[in-house]
Amino acid sequence: NYFLIKKKTKGMAETILLAKNNLPMDKPTIVSSCDISFIINYKKFYKLLKKKPDGIIFTWRNYPFADESPNSHAYVKVKNGIVTSISEKKTISKHPNNDFAVTGIFYFKNIRLLIDCIEHMMKNKITVNNEYYVATSMDKMLQEKLKIYNFEVTQFISWSLPEHLKTYNYWSKIF
């Protein structure tokens, strides 16, 4: 289901809370930023879902524009396909283009877990640059030893900057 929110918020996490009373708490969910496009391998994704993950963070590597502003992304450290740490708006190595950067797409085994993570983050005023981020909220899951899997997307396109959208629109007319 999609909900139209007409209130200004400081980001995706706050927006999700505005809709919480209209959401089916026991259903799995995927939340996504609105300024991206992506392609995934669905067979690989459905295979991952069979492992019954508590969460999934969709990531990408080697994105051409990542070098322009590496600290405008979140990154995850991964061991054997499982996320071990999350870093919001701060690189995790000297070569961020090789690291798993967060796309802004997240899976939660149920909406109740998503809401719990966001409310915990907001109650404890856990912000980055005075904003609440869904990736940061998932730190609570890591502390509770819940399994968050990394899922690398096949293709990722960001429209987060006006020049990126302009470039995308140009090439989409050609192809």
mmCIF file of C-alpha atoms in Angstrom:
data_model
loop_
_atom_site.group_PDB
_atom_site.id
_atom_site.type_symbol
_atom_site.label_atom_id
_atom_site.label_comp_id
_atom_site.label_asym_id
_atom_site.label_seq_id
_atom_site.Cartn_x
_atom_site.Cartn_y
_atom_site.Cartn_z
ATOM 1 C CA ASN A 1 0.000 0.000 0.000
ATOM 2 C CA TYR A 2 1.057 3.582 -0.604
ATOM 3 C CA PHE A 3 0.190 6.542 1.593
ATOM 4 C CA LEU A 4 0.337 10.201 0.634
ATOM 5 C CA ILE A 5 1.899 12.297 3.378
ATOM 6 C CA LYS A 6 1.396 16.059 3.112
ATOM 7 C CA LYS A 7 3.423 17.151 6.133
ATOM 8 C CA LYS A 8 7.006 18.355 5.892
ATOM 9 C CA THR A 9 9.370 16.012 7.703
ATOM 10 C CA LYS A 10 13.106 15.752 8.185
ATOM 11 C CA GLY A 11 13.310 12.523 6.233
ATOM 12 C CA MET A 12 12.078 9.027 5.566
ATOM 13 C CA ALA A 13 12.112 7.862 9.200
ATOM 14 C CA GLU A 14 9.832 10.664 10.402
ATOM 15 C CA THR A 15 7.550 10.201 7.403
ATOM 16 C CA ILE A 16 7.108 6.501 8.182
ATOM 17 C CA LEU A 17 5.983 7.355 11.721
ATOM 18 C CA LEU A 18 3.256 9.628 10.336
ATOM 19 C CA ALA A 19 1.702 6.605 8.616
ATOM 20 C CA LYS A 20 2.213 4.055 11.414
ATOM 21 C CA ASN A 21 -1.443 3.933 12.516
ATOM 22 C CA ASN A 22 -2.445 2.929 8.977
ATOM 23 C CA LEU A 23 0.105 0.168 8.518
ATOM 24 C CA PRO A 24 -0.344 -3.603 9.047
ATOM 25 C CA MET A 25 2.191 -4.164 11.858
ATOM 26 C CA ASP A 26 2.762 -7.896 11.284
ATOM 27 C CA LYS A 27 3.507 -7.664 7.550
ATOM 28 C CA PRO A 28 6.993 -7.554 6.056
ATOM 29 C CA THR A 29 7.881 -4.286 4.387
ATOM 30 C CA ILE A 30 10.315 -2.628 2.044
ATOM 31 C CA VAL A 31 10.871 1.110 2.361
ATOM 32 C CA SER A 32 12.698 3.104 -0.275
ATOM 33 C CA SER A 33 13.964 6.577 -0.965
ATOM 34 C CA CYS A 34 12.079 8.323 -3.745
ATOM 35 C CA ASP A 35 15.090 9.755 -5.605
ATOM 36 C CA ILE A 36 16.574 6.518 -6.949
ATOM 37 C CA SER A 37 16.081 3.750 -9.442
ATOM 38 C CA PHE A 38 17.520 0.272 -9.221
ATOM 39 C CA ILE A 39 17.561 -3.193 -10.721
ATOM 40 C CA ILE A 40 17.855 -6.318 -8.596
ATOM 41 C CA ASN A 41 18.258 -10.027 -9.200
ATOM 42 C CA TYR A 42 14.865 -11.240 -7.943
ATOM 43 C CA LYS A 43 15.887 -14.916 -7.780
ATOM 44 C CA LYS A 44 18.758 -13.963 -5.489
ATOM 45 C CA PHE A 45 16.434 -11.760 -3.409
ATOM 46 C CA TYR A 46 13.793 -14.485 -2.965
ATOM 47 C CA LYS A 47 16.539 -16.947 -2.029
ATOM 48 C CA LEU A 48 17.709 -14.507 0.659
ATOM 49 C CA LEU A 49 14.157 -14.157 2.003
ATOM 50 C CA LYS A 50 14.104 -17.927 2.603
ATOM 51 C CA LYS A 51 16.797 -17.353 5.263
ATOM 52 C CA LYS A 52 14.163 -15.418 7.242
ATOM 53 C CA PRO A 53 16.165 -12.214 7.705
ATOM 54 C CA ASP A 54 15.170 -9.686 10.339
ATOM 55 C CA GLY A 55 16.307 -6.978 7.964
ATOM 56 C CA ILE A 56 18.024 -6.383 4.657
ATOM 57 C CA ILE A 57 19.975 -3.327 3.581
ATOM 58 C CA PHE A 58 20.209 -2.908 -0.187
ATOM 59 C CA THR A 59 23.634 -1.646 -1.213
ATOM 60 C CA TRP A 60 25.748 -0.783 -4.258
ATOM 61 C CA ARG A 61 29.420 -0.417 -5.053
ATOM 62 C CA ASN A 62 31.450 1.375 -7.714
ATOM 63 C CA TYR A 63 28.825 4.029 -8.400
ATOM 64 C CA PRO A 64 30.351 6.632 -10.773
ATOM 65 C CA PHE A 65 29.198 9.673 -8.761
ATOM 66 C CA ALA A 66 30.189 8.309 -5.333
ATOM 67 C CA ASP A 67 33.567 10.036 -5.444
ATOM 68 C CA GLU A 68 31.912 13.461 -5.766
ATOM 69 C CA SER A 69 30.602 13.395 -2.201
ATOM 70 C CA PRO A 70 31.520 10.173 -0.381
ATOM 71 C CA ASN A 71 30.293 11.481 2.983
ATOM 72 C CA SER A 72 26.771 12.003 1.690
ATOM 73 C CA HIS A 73 26.112 8.250 1.797
ATOM 74 C CA ALA A 74 25.719 5.573 4.446
ATOM 75 C CA TYR A 75 27.961 2.522 4.361
ATOM 76 C CA VAL A 76 27.846 -0.957 5.853
ATOM 77 C CA LYS A 77 30.543 -3.375 6.886
ATOM 78 C CA VAL A 78 29.685 -6.939 5.939
ATOM 79 C CA LYS A 79 30.955 -10.354 7.016
ATOM 80 C CA ASN A 80 29.672 -13.479 5.248
ATOM 81 C CA GLY A 81 26.754 -11.524 3.791
ATOM 82 C CA ILE A 82 25.619 -10.171 7.170
ATOM 83 C CA VAL A 83 25.830 -6.491 8.115
ATOM 84 C CA THR A 84 28.126 -5.979 11.113
ATOM 85 C CA SER A 85 28.060 -2.172 11.315
ATOM 86 C CA ILE A 86 26.387 0.854 9.751
ATOM 87 C CA SER A 87 27.993 4.249 9.223
ATOM 88 C CA GLU A 88 25.747 7.149 8.205
ATOM 89 C CA LYS A 89 27.289 10.047 6.268
ATOM 90 C CA LYS A 90 30.814 8.864 7.036
ATOM 91 C CA THR A 91 33.059 6.617 4.998
ATOM 92 C CA ILE A 92 34.284 3.350 6.503
ATOM 93 C CA SER A 93 37.538 3.081 4.554
ATOM 94 C CA LYS A 94 39.973 5.076 2.467
ATOM 95 C CA HIS A 95 38.357 3.630 -0.665
ATOM 96 C CA PRO A 96 34.604 4.274 -0.284
ATOM 97 C CA ASN A 97 33.940 3.420 -3.924
ATOM 98 C CA ASN A 98 34.794 -0.210 -3.082
ATOM 99 C CA ASP A 99 32.635 -0.284 0.059
ATOM 100 C CA PHE A 100 28.976 -1.240 0.276
ATOM 101 C CA ALA A 101 27.060 2.044 0.148
ATOM 102 C CA VAL A 102 23.433 2.114 1.262
ATOM 103 C CA THR A 103 20.917 2.689 -1.521
ATOM 104 C CA GLY A 104 18.117 3.967 0.704
ATOM 105 C CA ILE A 105 16.154 0.710 0.342
ATOM 106 C CA PHE A 106 15.460 -1.394 3.417
ATOM 107 C CA TYR A 107 13.563 -4.586 4.218
ATOM 108 C CA PHE A 108 12.133 -5.365 7.664
ATOM 109 C CA LYS A 109 10.587 -8.706 8.622
ATOM 110 C CA ASN A 110 7.591 -6.728 9.870
ATOM 111 C CA ILE A 111 6.486 -3.135 10.200
ATOM 112 C CA ARG A 112 6.440 -3.391 14.000
ATOM 113 C CA LEU A 113 10.231 -3.879 13.964
ATOM 114 C CA LEU A 114 10.684 -0.895 11.627
ATOM 115 C CA ILE A 115 8.552 1.355 13.866
ATOM 116 C CA ASP A 116 10.318 0.089 17.003
ATOM 117 C CA CYS A 117 13.734 0.945 15.521
ATOM 118 C CA ILE A 118 12.652 4.419 14.443
ATOM 119 C CA GLU A 119 10.929 5.218 17.755
ATOM 120 C CA HIS A 120 13.992 4.023 19.705
ATOM 121 C CA MET A 121 16.248 6.239 17.598
ATOM 122 C CA MET A 122 14.002 9.279 18.040
ATOM 123 C CA LYS A 123 13.409 8.703 21.769
ATOM 124 C CA ASN A 124 17.177 8.581 22.274
ATOM 125 C CA LYS A 125 17.772 11.481 19.858
ATOM 126 C CA ILE A 126 20.186 9.455 17.749
ATOM 127 C CA THR A 127 20.723 11.788 14.793
ATOM 128 C CA VAL A 128 23.305 12.394 12.126
ATOM 129 C CA ASN A 129 23.544 16.017 10.998
ATOM 130 C CA ASN A 130 20.357 16.624 13.012
ATOM 131 C CA GLU A 131 18.386 14.110 10.910
ATOM 132 C CA TYR A 132 16.912 10.692 11.579
ATOM 133 C CA TYR A 133 17.879 7.968 9.111
ATOM 134 C CA VAL A 134 16.377 4.508 8.626
ATOM 135 C CA ALA A 135 19.848 2.977 8.275
ATOM 136 C CA THR A 136 20.880 4.489 11.608
ATOM 137 C CA SER A 137 17.723 3.147 13.245
ATOM 138 C CA MET A 138 18.844 -0.366 12.300
ATOM 139 C CA ASP A 139 21.750 -0.079 14.764
ATOM 140 C CA LYS A 140 19.199 -1.173 17.375
ATOM 141 C CA MET A 141 18.790 -4.435 15.476
ATOM 142 C CA LEU A 142 22.558 -4.971 15.483
ATOM 143 C CA GLN A 143 22.702 -4.338 19.236
ATOM 144 C CA GLU A 144 19.960 -6.952 19.721
ATOM 145 C CA LYS A 145 21.933 -9.435 17.560
ATOM 146 C CA LEU A 146 19.206 -9.590 14.914
ATOM 147 C CA LYS A 147 20.330 -10.632 11.445
ATOM 148 C CA ILE A 148 20.557 -7.899 8.857
ATOM 149 C CA TYR A 149 21.698 -9.151 5.486
ATOM 150 C CA ASN A 150 23.465 -7.147 2.831
ATOM 151 C CA PHE A 151 21.893 -7.300 -0.626
ATOM 152 C CA GLU A 152 23.902 -5.751 -3.445
ATOM 153 C CA VAL A 153 21.718 -4.370 -6.236
ATOM 154 C CA THR A 154 22.575 -5.101 -9.859
ATOM 155 C CA GLN A 155 22.195 -1.487 -11.019
ATOM 156 C CA PHE A 156 21.719 1.744 -9.082
ATOM 157 C CA ILE A 157 20.864 5.234 -10.295
ATOM 158 C CA SER A 158 20.554 8.222 -7.989
ATOM 159 C CA TRP A 159 18.692 11.439 -8.720
ATOM 160 C CA SER A 160 19.712 12.968 -5.386
ATOM 161 C CA LEU A 161 21.352 15.947 -7.071
ATOM 162 C CA PRO A 162 19.713 18.022 -9.836
ATOM 163 C CA GLU A 163 22.607 17.358 -12.220
ATOM 164 C CA HIS A 164 22.151 13.594 -11.736
ATOM 165 C CA LEU A 165 18.475 13.839 -12.678
ATOM 166 C CA LYS A 166 19.342 15.984 -15.686
ATOM 167 C CA THR A 167 21.915 13.423 -16.856
ATOM 168 C CA TYR A 168 19.461 10.559 -16.296
ATOM 169 C CA ASN A 169 16.710 12.335 -18.260
ATOM 170 C CA TYR A 170 19.123 13.023 -21.107
ATOM 171 C CA TRP A 171 20.229 9.387 -21.418
ATOM 172 C CA SER A 172 16.765 7.934 -20.884
ATOM 173 C CA LYS A 173 15.577 9.781 -24.014
ATOM 174 C CA ILE A 174 18.369 8.216 -26.040
ATOM 175 C CA PHE A 175 17.943 4.673 -24.714
#
